[in-house]
Every structure is written in C-alpha cells, then in structure tokens.
Coordinates of C-alpha atoms and ligand atoms in Angstrom, one line a residue:
X120 CA -74.9 22.8 13.6
X121 CA -78.5 23.5 12.4
X122 CA -79.3 26.0 9.8
X123 CA -80.7 28.5 12.3
X124 CA -77.4 28.4 14.2
X125 CA -75.6 30.1 11.3
X126 CA -77.9 32.1 9.1
X127 CA -77.1 31.2 5.5
X128 CA -76.3 33.9 2.9
X129 CA -78.8 35.1 0.3
X130 CA -80.6 32.3 -1.5
X131 CA -82.5 33.8 -4.3
X132 CA -81.1 34.5 -7.7
X133 CA -82.3 38.1 -7.7
X134 CA -80.3 39.0 -4.6
X135 CA -77.1 37.0 -5.3
X136 CA -73.8 38.7 -5.4
X137 CA -71.6 38.7 -8.5
X138 CA -69.9 35.4 -9.3
X139 CA -69.3 32.6 -11.8
X140 CA -72.3 30.6 -10.8
X141 CA -75.6 29.8 -12.5
X142 CA -78.8 29.1 -10.6
X143 CA -78.6 26.2 -8.1
X144 CA -79.6 22.8 -9.5
X145 CA -83.2 21.9 -8.9
X146 CA -82.0 19.0 -6.7
X147 CA -78.7 19.5 -4.9
X148 CA -78.6 15.7 -4.1
X149 CA -78.5 14.8 -7.8
X150 CA -75.1 13.9 -9.2
X151 CA -74.6 15.0 -12.8
X152 CA -73.1 12.0 -14.6
X153 CA -71.2 14.5 -16.8
X154 CA -68.9 15.5 -14.0
X155 CA -68.9 12.4 -11.8
X156 CA -67.0 9.2 -12.5
X157 CA -68.9 6.3 -14.1
X158 CA -69.7 4.2 -11.0
X159 CA -70.7 7.0 -8.7
X160 CA -74.2 6.8 -7.2
X161 CA -76.0 7.2 -3.9
X162 CA -76.7 4.4 -1.4
X163 CA -80.1 3.9 0.2
X164 CA -78.9 6.0 3.2
X165 CA -77.9 8.9 0.9
X166 CA -74.1 8.4 1.1
X167 CA -72.3 8.5 -2.2
X168 CA -70.7 5.2 -3.3
X169 CA -68.0 4.7 -6.0
X170 CA -66.7 1.4 -7.3
X171 CA -69.0 -0.3 -4.8
X172 CA -67.4 1.5 -1.8
X173 CA -69.1 4.2 0.1
X174 CA -67.4 7.5 0.9
X175 CA -67.9 7.3 4.7
X176 CA -65.9 4.1 4.9
X177 CA -63.3 5.5 2.5
X178 CA -62.9 8.5 4.8
X179 CA -62.8 6.3 7.9
X180 CA -60.1 4.0 6.5
X181 CA -58.0 6.4 4.5
X182 CA -58.7 9.8 6.0
X183 CA -59.4 13.1 4.3
X184 CA -58.6 14.8 2.1
X185 CA -58.2 11.9 -0.4
X186 CA -58.3 11.6 -4.1
X187 CA -60.6 8.7 -5.0
X188 CA -60.1 7.2 -8.5
X189 CA -62.6 4.9 -10.2
X190 CA -60.4 2.3 -11.8
X191 CA -63.2 0.8 -14.0
X192 CA -63.9 4.3 -15.4
X193 CA -60.2 5.0 -16.0
X194 CA -59.9 1.7 -17.9
X195 CA -63.1 2.3 -19.9
X196 CA -62.0 5.8 -21.0
X197 CA -58.5 4.5 -21.9
X198 CA -60.2 1.7 -24.0
X199 CA -62.6 4.2 -25.6
X200 CA -59.7 6.3 -26.8
X201 CA -57.8 3.2 -28.0
X202 CA -60.7 1.8 -29.9
X203 CA -61.8 5.1 -31.3
X204 CA -58.5 5.5 -33.1
X205 CA -58.2 1.8 -34.0
X206 CA -55.0 0.2 -35.2
X207 CA -54.2 3.0 -37.6
X208 CA -53.3 5.4 -34.9
X209 CA -51.5 5.6 -31.5
X210 CA -52.9 6.9 -28.3
X211 CA -50.3 8.3 -25.9
X212 CA -51.6 9.1 -22.4
X213 CA -50.0 12.3 -21.2
X214 CA -48.4 11.2 -17.9
X215 CA -48.1 14.7 -16.5
X216 CA -51.9 14.8 -15.9
X217 CA -51.5 12.0 -13.3
X218 CA -48.9 9.3 -13.1
X219 CA -48.4 6.4 -10.7
X220 CA -47.3 2.8 -11.2
X221 CA -50.8 1.5 -11.0
X222 CA -51.9 3.9 -13.7
X223 CA -49.0 2.8 -15.9
X224 CA -50.1 -0.9 -15.5
X225 CA -53.7 0.0 -16.4
X226 CA -52.5 1.8 -19.5
X227 CA -50.2 -1.0 -20.5
X228 CA -53.0 -3.5 -20.1
X229 CA -55.5 -1.4 -22.1
X230 CA -53.0 -1.0 -25.0
X231 CA -52.1 2.7 -24.6
X232 CA -48.7 4.3 -25.0
X233 CA -47.3 6.9 -22.6
X234 CA -45.9 10.4 -22.8
X235 CA -43.4 11.4 -20.1
X236 CA -41.6 14.8 -19.8
X237 CA -39.0 14.3 -17.0
X238 CA -36.6 11.7 -15.7
X239 CA -39.0 11.1 -12.8
X240 CA -41.9 10.3 -15.0
X241 CA -39.7 8.1 -17.1
X242 CA -38.5 6.2 -14.0
X243 CA -42.1 5.7 -12.9
X244 CA -43.1 4.4 -16.3
X245 CA -40.1 2.0 -16.6
X246 CA -40.4 0.8 -13.0
X247 CA -44.0 -0.3 -13.6
X248 CA -43.1 -2.2 -16.7
X249 CA -44.2 0.0 -19.6
X250 CA -42.2 -1.2 -22.6
X251 CA -39.7 1.5 -23.5
X252 CA -40.7 1.5 -27.1
X253 CA -44.2 2.6 -26.1
X254 CA -42.9 5.7 -24.3
X255 CA -42.5 9.2 -25.9
X256 CA -40.1 11.6 -24.2
X257 CA -41.1 15.3 -24.2
X258 CA -39.9 18.5 -22.7
X259 CA -38.4 21.9 -23.7
X260 CA -35.3 21.5 -21.5
X261 CA -34.4 17.8 -21.2
X262 CA -31.0 17.4 -19.4
X263 CA -28.2 15.5 -21.1
X264 CA -28.6 12.8 -18.3
X265 CA -32.3 12.5 -19.0
X266 CA -31.7 12.2 -22.7
X267 CA -29.0 9.5 -22.2
X268 CA -31.3 7.6 -19.8
X269 CA -34.1 7.7 -22.4
X270 CA -31.9 6.5 -25.2
X271 CA -30.3 3.8 -23.2
X272 CA -33.8 2.6 -22.1
X273 CA -34.8 2.5 -25.8
X274 CA -37.8 4.9 -25.7
X275 CA -39.9 4.8 -28.9
X276 CA -39.5 8.5 -29.6
X277 CA -37.9 11.6 -28.3
X278 CA -39.8 14.8 -29.3
X279 CA -37.2 17.4 -30.2
X280 CA -38.0 20.9 -29.0
X281 CA -35.1 23.2 -30.0
X282 CA -32.2 23.5 -32.4
X283 CA -29.7 22.8 -29.6
X284 CA -31.6 19.6 -28.7
X285 CA -31.4 18.3 -32.2
X286 CA -27.7 18.3 -32.0
X287 CA -27.6 17.1 -28.4
X288 CA -29.8 14.1 -28.9
X289 CA -28.0 13.2 -32.1
X290 CA -24.6 13.4 -30.4
X291 CA -25.7 11.3 -27.3
X292 CA -27.4 8.7 -29.5
X293 CA -24.3 8.4 -31.7
X294 CA -22.0 8.1 -28.7
X295 CA -24.1 5.2 -27.5
X296 CA -23.9 3.6 -30.9
X297 CA -27.7 4.1 -31.5
X298 CA -30.0 5.8 -33.9
X299 CA -32.9 7.5 -32.0
X300 CA -36.4 7.8 -33.5
X301 CA -37.4 11.4 -33.1
X302 CA -40.2 13.8 -33.9
X303 CA -39.8 17.6 -34.1
X304 CA -42.3 19.7 -32.2
X305 CA -43.3 22.7 -34.1
X306 CA -45.5 25.7 -33.2
X307 CA -48.0 26.4 -35.9
X308 CA -49.4 29.7 -34.5
X309 CA -52.6 28.2 -33.2
X310 CA -53.5 28.5 -29.5
X311 CA -56.8 26.8 -28.5
X312 CA -58.7 26.9 -25.2
X313 CA -62.3 25.9 -24.5
X314 CA -64.5 27.5 -27.1
X315 CA -62.1 29.7 -29.0
X316 CA -58.8 29.5 -30.8
X317 CA -56.4 32.1 -32.0
X318 CA -54.5 31.6 -35.3
X319 CA -51.5 33.9 -35.8
X320 CA -48.4 33.7 -37.9
X321 CA -46.1 33.6 -34.8
X322 CA -46.4 32.0 -31.5
X323 CA -44.8 33.5 -28.4
X324 CA -44.1 30.6 -26.1
X325 CA -41.3 28.4 -24.9
X326 CA -42.3 25.1 -26.6
X327 CA -41.5 23.9 -30.0
X328 CA -39.8 25.4 -33.1
X329 CA -41.8 28.0 -35.0
X330 CA -43.2 27.2 -38.4
X331 CA -42.9 30.9 -39.1
X332 CA -39.9 32.2 -40.9
X333 CA -38.9 28.7 -42.1
X334 CA -37.5 27.7 -38.8
X335 CA -39.3 24.4 -38.6
X336 CA -38.1 23.6 -42.2
X337 CA -34.6 24.4 -41.1
X338 CA -34.9 22.1 -38.1
X339 CA -36.0 19.2 -40.4
X340 CA -33.0 19.9 -42.7
X341 CA -30.6 19.6 -39.8
X342 CA -32.3 16.5 -38.3
X343 CA -32.2 14.7 -41.6
X344 CA -28.5 15.2 -41.9
X345 CA -27.6 13.7 -38.5
X346 CA -26.7 10.0 -38.3
X347 CA -27.8 9.7 -34.7
X348 CA -31.4 10.6 -35.6
X349 CA -34.2 8.9 -37.4
X350 CA -36.8 11.6 -38.1
X351 CA -40.2 9.9 -38.0
X352 CA -42.6 12.8 -37.9
X353 CA -43.8 16.3 -36.9
X354 CA -45.5 17.1 -33.6
X355 CA -48.0 19.9 -32.8
X356 CA -49.8 20.5 -29.5
X357 CA -52.1 23.6 -29.5
X358 CA -53.7 24.1 -26.1
X359 CA -55.8 22.7 -23.3
X360 CA -59.4 22.1 -22.3
X361 CA -60.4 22.4 -26.0
X362 CA -64.0 21.7 -27.1
X363 CA -63.9 23.2 -30.5
X364 CA -62.1 21.1 -33.2
X365 CA -61.5 24.0 -35.6
X366 CA -58.2 24.9 -34.0
X367 CA -57.0 21.3 -34.9
X368 CA -58.1 21.9 -38.4
X369 CA -55.9 24.9 -38.8
X370 CA -53.0 23.2 -37.1
X371 CA -53.3 20.0 -39.2
X372 CA -53.4 22.2 -42.4
X373 CA -50.2 23.9 -41.4
X374 CA -48.4 20.7 -40.3
X375 CA -49.4 19.0 -43.6
X376 CA -48.1 22.0 -45.5
X377 CA -44.7 21.4 -43.8
X378 CA -44.8 17.7 -44.7
X379 CA -45.4 18.7 -48.3
X380 CA -42.5 21.1 -48.2
X381 CA -40.3 18.3 -46.8
X382 CA -41.4 15.9 -49.6
X383 CA -40.7 18.5 -52.2
X384 CA -37.2 19.5 -50.8
X385 CA -35.9 16.2 -49.6
X386 CA -38.0 13.6 -51.4
X387 CA -39.0 12.1 -48.0
X388 CA -42.6 11.5 -46.8
X389 CA -42.4 11.5 -43.0
X390 CA -44.6 8.6 -41.8
X391 CA -46.1 10.2 -38.6
X392 CA -48.0 13.2 -37.4
X393 CA -48.8 13.8 -33.7
X394 CA -51.6 16.3 -33.0
X395 CA -50.9 16.5 -29.2
X396 CA -53.6 16.5 -26.5
X397 CA -55.7 19.2 -24.9
X398 CA -59.2 17.8 -25.3
X399 CA -61.7 19.2 -22.8
X400 CA -63.7 17.6 -20.0
X401 CA -66.8 18.6 -18.0
X402 CA -65.8 20.4 -14.8
X403 CA -69.4 21.7 -14.3
X404 CA -72.7 20.8 -15.8
X405 CA -72.2 23.7 -18.2
X406 CA -69.4 21.9 -20.1
X407 CA -70.2 19.6 -23.1
X408 CA -67.1 17.6 -24.1
X409 CA -67.1 15.3 -27.2
X410 CA -66.8 11.6 -27.1
X411 CA -63.5 10.0 -28.2
X412 CA -65.0 8.5 -31.3
X413 CA -66.2 11.9 -32.5
X414 CA -62.8 13.4 -31.8
X415 CA -61.0 10.5 -33.6
X416 CA -63.2 10.8 -36.6
X417 CA -62.8 14.6 -36.8
X418 CA -59.0 14.4 -36.5
X419 CA -58.6 11.5 -38.9
X420 CA -60.9 13.2 -41.5
X421 CA -59.0 16.5 -41.2
X422 CA -55.6 14.9 -41.8
X423 CA -56.8 12.6 -44.6
X424 CA -58.4 15.5 -46.4
X425 CA -55.4 17.8 -46.1
X426 CA -53.1 15.0 -47.3
X427 CA -55.3 14.3 -50.3
X428 CA -55.1 18.0 -51.3
X429 CA -51.3 17.9 -50.8
X430 CA -51.0 14.6 -52.7
X431 CA -49.3 12.9 -49.7
X432 CA -49.7 9.5 -48.3
X433 CA -51.7 9.9 -45.1
X434 CA -49.3 9.6 -42.2
X435 CA -49.9 7.5 -39.1
X436 CA -51.6 9.8 -36.5
X437 CA -50.9 9.9 -32.8
X438 CA -52.7 11.8 -30.1
X439 CA -51.9 12.6 -26.5
X440 CA -54.9 12.9 -24.2
X441 CA -54.2 13.4 -20.5
X442 CA -57.0 15.3 -18.9
X443 CA -59.7 13.6 -21.1
X444 CA -58.7 10.2 -19.8
X445 CA -58.0 10.7 -16.1
X446 CA -59.8 14.0 -15.3
X447 CA -63.3 12.7 -15.0
X448 CA -62.4 9.5 -13.2
X449 CA -61.5 10.9 -9.8
X450 CA -62.9 13.2 -7.1
X451 CA -61.4 14.8 -4.1
X452 CA -63.0 13.8 -0.8
X453 CA -62.9 16.5 2.0
X454 CA -64.2 16.9 5.5
X455 CA -66.0 20.2 6.2
X456 CA -64.4 22.2 9.0
X457 CA -65.2 25.8 9.8
X458 CA -68.3 27.4 8.2
X459 CA -68.3 31.2 8.1
X460 CA -71.4 33.0 6.7
X461 CA -70.7 36.5 5.5
X462 CA -73.9 38.5 5.4
X463 CA -75.1 39.6 2.0
X464 CA -72.1 37.8 0.3
X465 CA -71.7 34.1 0.6
X466 CA -70.8 31.4 3.1
X467 CA -67.1 30.3 3.3
X468 CA -66.8 26.6 3.8
X469 CA -63.3 25.5 4.8
X470 CA -62.1 22.0 4.1
X471 CA -59.1 20.0 5.3
X472 CA -57.0 20.5 2.1
X473 CA -57.0 23.3 -0.4
X474 CA -54.5 24.8 -2.9
X475 CA -51.9 22.2 -2.0
X476 CA -54.1 19.5 -3.4
X477 CA -55.8 21.5 -6.1
X478 CA -53.9 24.5 -7.4
X479 CA -56.0 24.9 -10.6
X480 CA -58.6 27.3 -9.2
X481 CA -55.9 29.7 -8.0
X482 CA -53.6 29.2 -11.0
X483 CA -56.2 29.2 -13.9
X484 CA -59.3 30.5 -12.3
X485 CA -60.7 27.0 -13.0
X486 CA -64.3 26.2 -12.2
X487 CA -65.4 23.1 -10.3
X488 CA -68.6 21.8 -8.8
X489 CA -69.1 20.3 -5.3
X490 CA -71.6 18.1 -3.6
X491 CA -72.5 16.9 -0.1
X492 CA -71.6 13.2 -0.2
X493 CA -72.0 11.7 3.3
X494 CA -75.7 12.2 3.3
X495 CA -78.6 13.8 1.3
X496 CA -80.3 17.0 2.5
X497 CA -83.6 18.7 1.8
X498 CA -82.4 22.1 3.1
X499 CA -82.4 25.1 0.8
X500 CA -79.4 25.9 -1.4
X501 CA -76.8 28.2 0.1
X502 CA -74.2 30.0 -2.0
X503 CA -70.8 28.9 -0.8
X504 CA -67.1 29.3 -1.6
X505 CA -65.1 26.2 -0.7
X506 CA -61.7 27.2 0.6
X507 CA -58.7 25.4 2.0
X508 CA -56.7 25.7 5.2
X509 CA -53.7 27.5 3.8
X510 CA -52.3 30.9 4.7
X511 CA -53.3 32.6 1.5
X512 CA -56.6 34.3 0.6
X513 CA -56.4 32.9 -2.9
X514 CA -56.6 29.4 -1.4
X515 CA -59.9 28.6 -3.1
X516 CA -61.1 25.1 -4.3
X517 CA -64.5 26.0 -5.6
X518 CA -65.2 29.6 -6.3
X519 CA -69.0 29.7 -6.4
X520 CA -71.3 26.8 -5.8
X521 CA -74.4 25.8 -3.9
X522 CA -74.5 23.4 -1.0
X523 CA -77.4 22.6 1.3
X524 CA -77.9 25.3 4.0
X525 CA -77.8 22.7 6.8
X526 CA -74.2 21.8 6.0
X527 CA -72.2 21.2 9.2
X528 CA -68.7 20.5 10.3
X529 CA -67.9 16.8 9.9
X530 CA -69.9 16.5 6.7
X531 CA -68.1 15.0 3.8
X532 CA -68.1 17.0 0.5
X533 CA -66.5 16.0 -2.8
X534 CA -65.2 17.9 -5.8
X535 CA -65.5 15.9 -9.0
X536 CA -63.3 15.9 -12.0
X537 CA -60.0 16.3 -10.1
X538 CA -58.2 13.4 -11.7
X539 CA -56.0 15.6 -13.9
X540 CA -53.4 18.2 -12.8
X541 CA -54.4 18.0 -9.1
X542 CA -52.3 15.3 -7.4
X543 CA -49.6 15.8 -10.1
X544 CA -49.4 19.5 -9.2
X545 CA -49.8 19.1 -5.5
X546 CA -47.4 20.8 -3.1
X547 CA -46.4 20.9 0.5
X548 CA -47.3 24.5 1.1
X549 CA -47.6 25.2 4.8
X550 CA -46.1 21.7 5.3
X551 CA -49.5 20.3 4.6
X552 CA -49.2 16.6 3.7
X553 CA -50.2 15.5 0.2
X554 CA -53.3 13.3 0.1
X555 CA -53.3 9.7 -0.9
X556 CA -54.8 8.4 -4.1
X557 CA -57.2 5.5 -3.4
X558 CA -58.4 3.4 -6.3
X559 CA -61.8 1.7 -6.0
X560 CA -63.1 -1.1 -8.0
X561 CA -65.7 -3.9 -7.5
X562 CA -66.2 -3.1 -3.8
X563 CA -62.5 -2.9 -3.0
X564 CA -60.4 0.2 -2.2
X565 CA -56.7 0.1 -2.7
X566 CA -54.2 2.9 -1.9
X567 CA -52.1 3.4 -5.1
X568 CA -50.2 6.5 -3.8
X569 CA -50.1 6.7 0.0
X570 CA -50.7 9.8 2.1
X571 CA -47.6 11.7 3.0
X572 CA -46.5 11.6 6.6
X573 CA -44.6 14.0 8.8
X574 CA -41.7 11.6 8.6
X575 CA -41.7 11.9 4.8
X576 CA -41.4 15.7 5.2
X577 CA -38.7 15.5 7.9
X578 CA -36.7 12.9 5.9
X579 CA -35.9 15.5 3.3
X580 CA -35.0 18.2 5.8
X581 CA -31.4 17.1 6.6
X582 CA -30.1 20.4 8.0
Ligands
LIG229 C1 -49.9 18.7 -21.7 C2 -49.7 18.0 -22.9 C3 -50.6 17.0 -23.3 C4 -51.8 16.6 -22.6 O1 -52.7 17.7 -22.5 P1 -54.2 17.4 -21.9 O2 -54.8 18.8 -21.8 O3 -54.0 16.8 -20.5 O4 -54.8 16.5 -22.8 C5 -50.3 16.3 -24.5 N1 -49.2 16.6 -25.2 C6 -48.3 17.6 -24.9 C7 -47.1 17.8 -25.7 C8 -48.5 18.3 -23.7 O5 -47.7 19.3 -23.3

C-alpha cells in the first residue's frame, strides 16, 4: 500500500492531537541504543539484525509475534550487576520478570543468584540446575506445599512475609529436622516509582510486615525464638521502574534503625540486608537509567554510612534486579496487519499480537517505542497507535509513536525493551497462542520457549 492509498494523519507538531508523545525523531530509521539490545543494528539492505541474525529470517523461521532476546546482552548485563557489587554483596535476579531454563543457566554461569516466588518458578530453577542454596523464595501467600518443597530442596533463604508465615515455616522446617535460613520482609513506608518517592509512616499494601507500630520488631522477636528458623536479615523492596536513589536512602535508614533496635534488644547483629529490586530501564528515549556500578556505589555508600552512624557492623547487602537485567535485552517482533487512518486523530496500526503478549500498556499505562525493522523508509513520520488483535479497545501495545507514512501490511515492526514482564505476564486471551522466545547469539537463533500451539490449548480443555 502506498502512502497516497491511505492518507496519513496529521504530521506536524502544531496540529497533533493530545497524547504522550514528543516530536518525531529526526531520523525514524535510527535505533536509539538506549532502548535497543546491545547487538541490534541495521544491515546494508536496511533490515534490523540482532545477535548476527536479521529479523526477516527470524520471522520466516519462527513466525510472528515473537520475543527476540539478545543472549550476549543478557549475559553482559548480568555480569555488569555481578561485578558492580563485587564479592561483598549478592545479586539475585528476580525470576518473575522473565524465567526459562536457558535464562537460569545463563544466570548460573554468570554467577548470579535467583529469586523465585511460586512453586512453578522454583521448579523451573531447580530443573535447570540452579543450586538450591543460591535461590531465595518470596511471596505473600506461599502454600504449605511450596514451603515444604523449598525447604526440602534446601533453598538459601525464605523471605518471610507475615506473622502466620513465621510460624508456618518454622513448623515445617522443624518437622523436616531442618533449620531454615530466613529474612523478614518489612515495609518501611517508602513507595518509589520513576522520578518520585513517597515516604509515609504507614504503608497500605499486601506485602511485608510494617515497621510502623513496632510490628516488624515483634516479628523479629518471634522469629528469633523459633528453633526451626535462622534469622539472617531484613528485606525491603520499595517499588518499580525507579530512577531516583533517594527512596532507597530513606528505606536503608529505616532498615538500619531496625537493625540497631534488634542489636540493643537481643544483642544480635543480623548479618544481611536486602534492598530489593525496582531499578528503572529506558522504554523510550526520554528515560535515563543509571549504570549498575553507579547504583551499586550509591546503595553501598548509603548502607555503610547509616551503619557507621548506628555503630553497627555493615551487613552483607543483596539486591534483586529483574527488569534492569532482562528488560532491555529483548524486543517483540510483529507483522503489520490492518492499517486504519482516522482523520485528524492518528493511524491505528494492528499487529498480530497485542495485550496477550504485552499487558503492561493496558495495565500500567506503560510507554513504549516502536520501529519499522524489515526495511528503512524515507517517508514522512505518521502518528500511530499500535494495537493488537484482541476484542478489547484497551488492547494497545504502543499508545503514541511515529512510524513512516508508507508503512504497509506485511512490514515487520518491533517494540524494544519488552524483556521484562511481557512473556511472564502473557495470557491466552481470545485463545491467542503465546509467542515463542527466540535467543540469538553469534549468528545463531535458538528457540528457548516454543510458540504455543492449538494442541497445547486443547490439551488443557478436558471437558
Ligand atoms: C518484583 C520484585 C523484584 C524485581 O523488581 P524489578 O522491578 O523487576 O527490578 C525484586 N524483589 C522483589 C521482592 C520483588 O517483588
């Protein structure tokens, strides 16, 4: 379809309708390294290549939509986090961002530990050979069976999330003749997102035990009394997609105050402190995330300073980045289907996936960028909304973006920075089949999670 066949919407900033977008990039063919995986570039013919494989052959061999993950980039980011924190701290990758057996092996080889928060994630980690003592088990409602399985497997730590769980884990550990290493997750009254954080005395949420009103101190008292538990530290996780470190500063101050209270009351200096995850990544060119070494230095300095003031030995720090490791390493490859220009508004570009492979736009109003990747184009920018194929008007992948006005059905477009919370939150809405995850590296593409089939769907439907 040529541009004249479907008149594009308005193109100039002064007549654009309301939206989240900024002006179109000077060159729509450019790929901002901030939002694209490390090895992404364009071939001589204009097609995008990643890990030495071009997207047209990926689409031919593996179909669309597909998540394409840059293995070298994943490993490099995991290594960067590992080396930024050195041997004095532990990095736990948050498996909920995206977990598969290949990813578990990469993490193991790169020296990272792993957070899981369900029996399914635990099973995946164990089946791919992650040593149990490098696994932390999280969750606000772990079932007795999950707890038993985790203790039997020998997980390195269970993060306790409620008074009931303190007793439950102690009881199960004791009945298995074991003493389980645990941390207590507390809420410190800090909630951080992107460029702001809110610090209150109370926190109204389902996770953790409030510091407020002495509840966290009471939880520590109980845990220290139970033979089945070895209390190794305090855990705090304050938010997601965080760019500003000052929320961590307040959180660390409050956690260290609790450690001091524990020392004064029990004569015990807990050896570990976990500051959680939540570090931000670039979804669009407007985002400016920090490098792991800057984050490591900031967090280590904060904890060291607070402990000096409190006259405590500095505990061993752990962190739990999920999004910041896997997020930037993958993009979702789609084929363009229907193109529908709405006069005076924008052009709706439908792709062969949608909210079933990326729920974040509908769920969090998340912002993404998009690029034409099967070729370059010199056409003018056209304001588009990239939507899926689902029966739901909120089925939006990219709310506002610019693509070349000569975009046509059959073109391939890609949405970068979809490595985290896209495949892991994917659904079968409308019985759409979940896309595969294809790992590329050194000119080779390997399916690490295969595409769902209709047989997969029907196998569960036993009525
Ligand atoms: C979700 C979560 C993380 C990871 O968060 P990211 O935003 O992906 O870094 C880490 N720790 C805990 C306890 C979490 O719930």
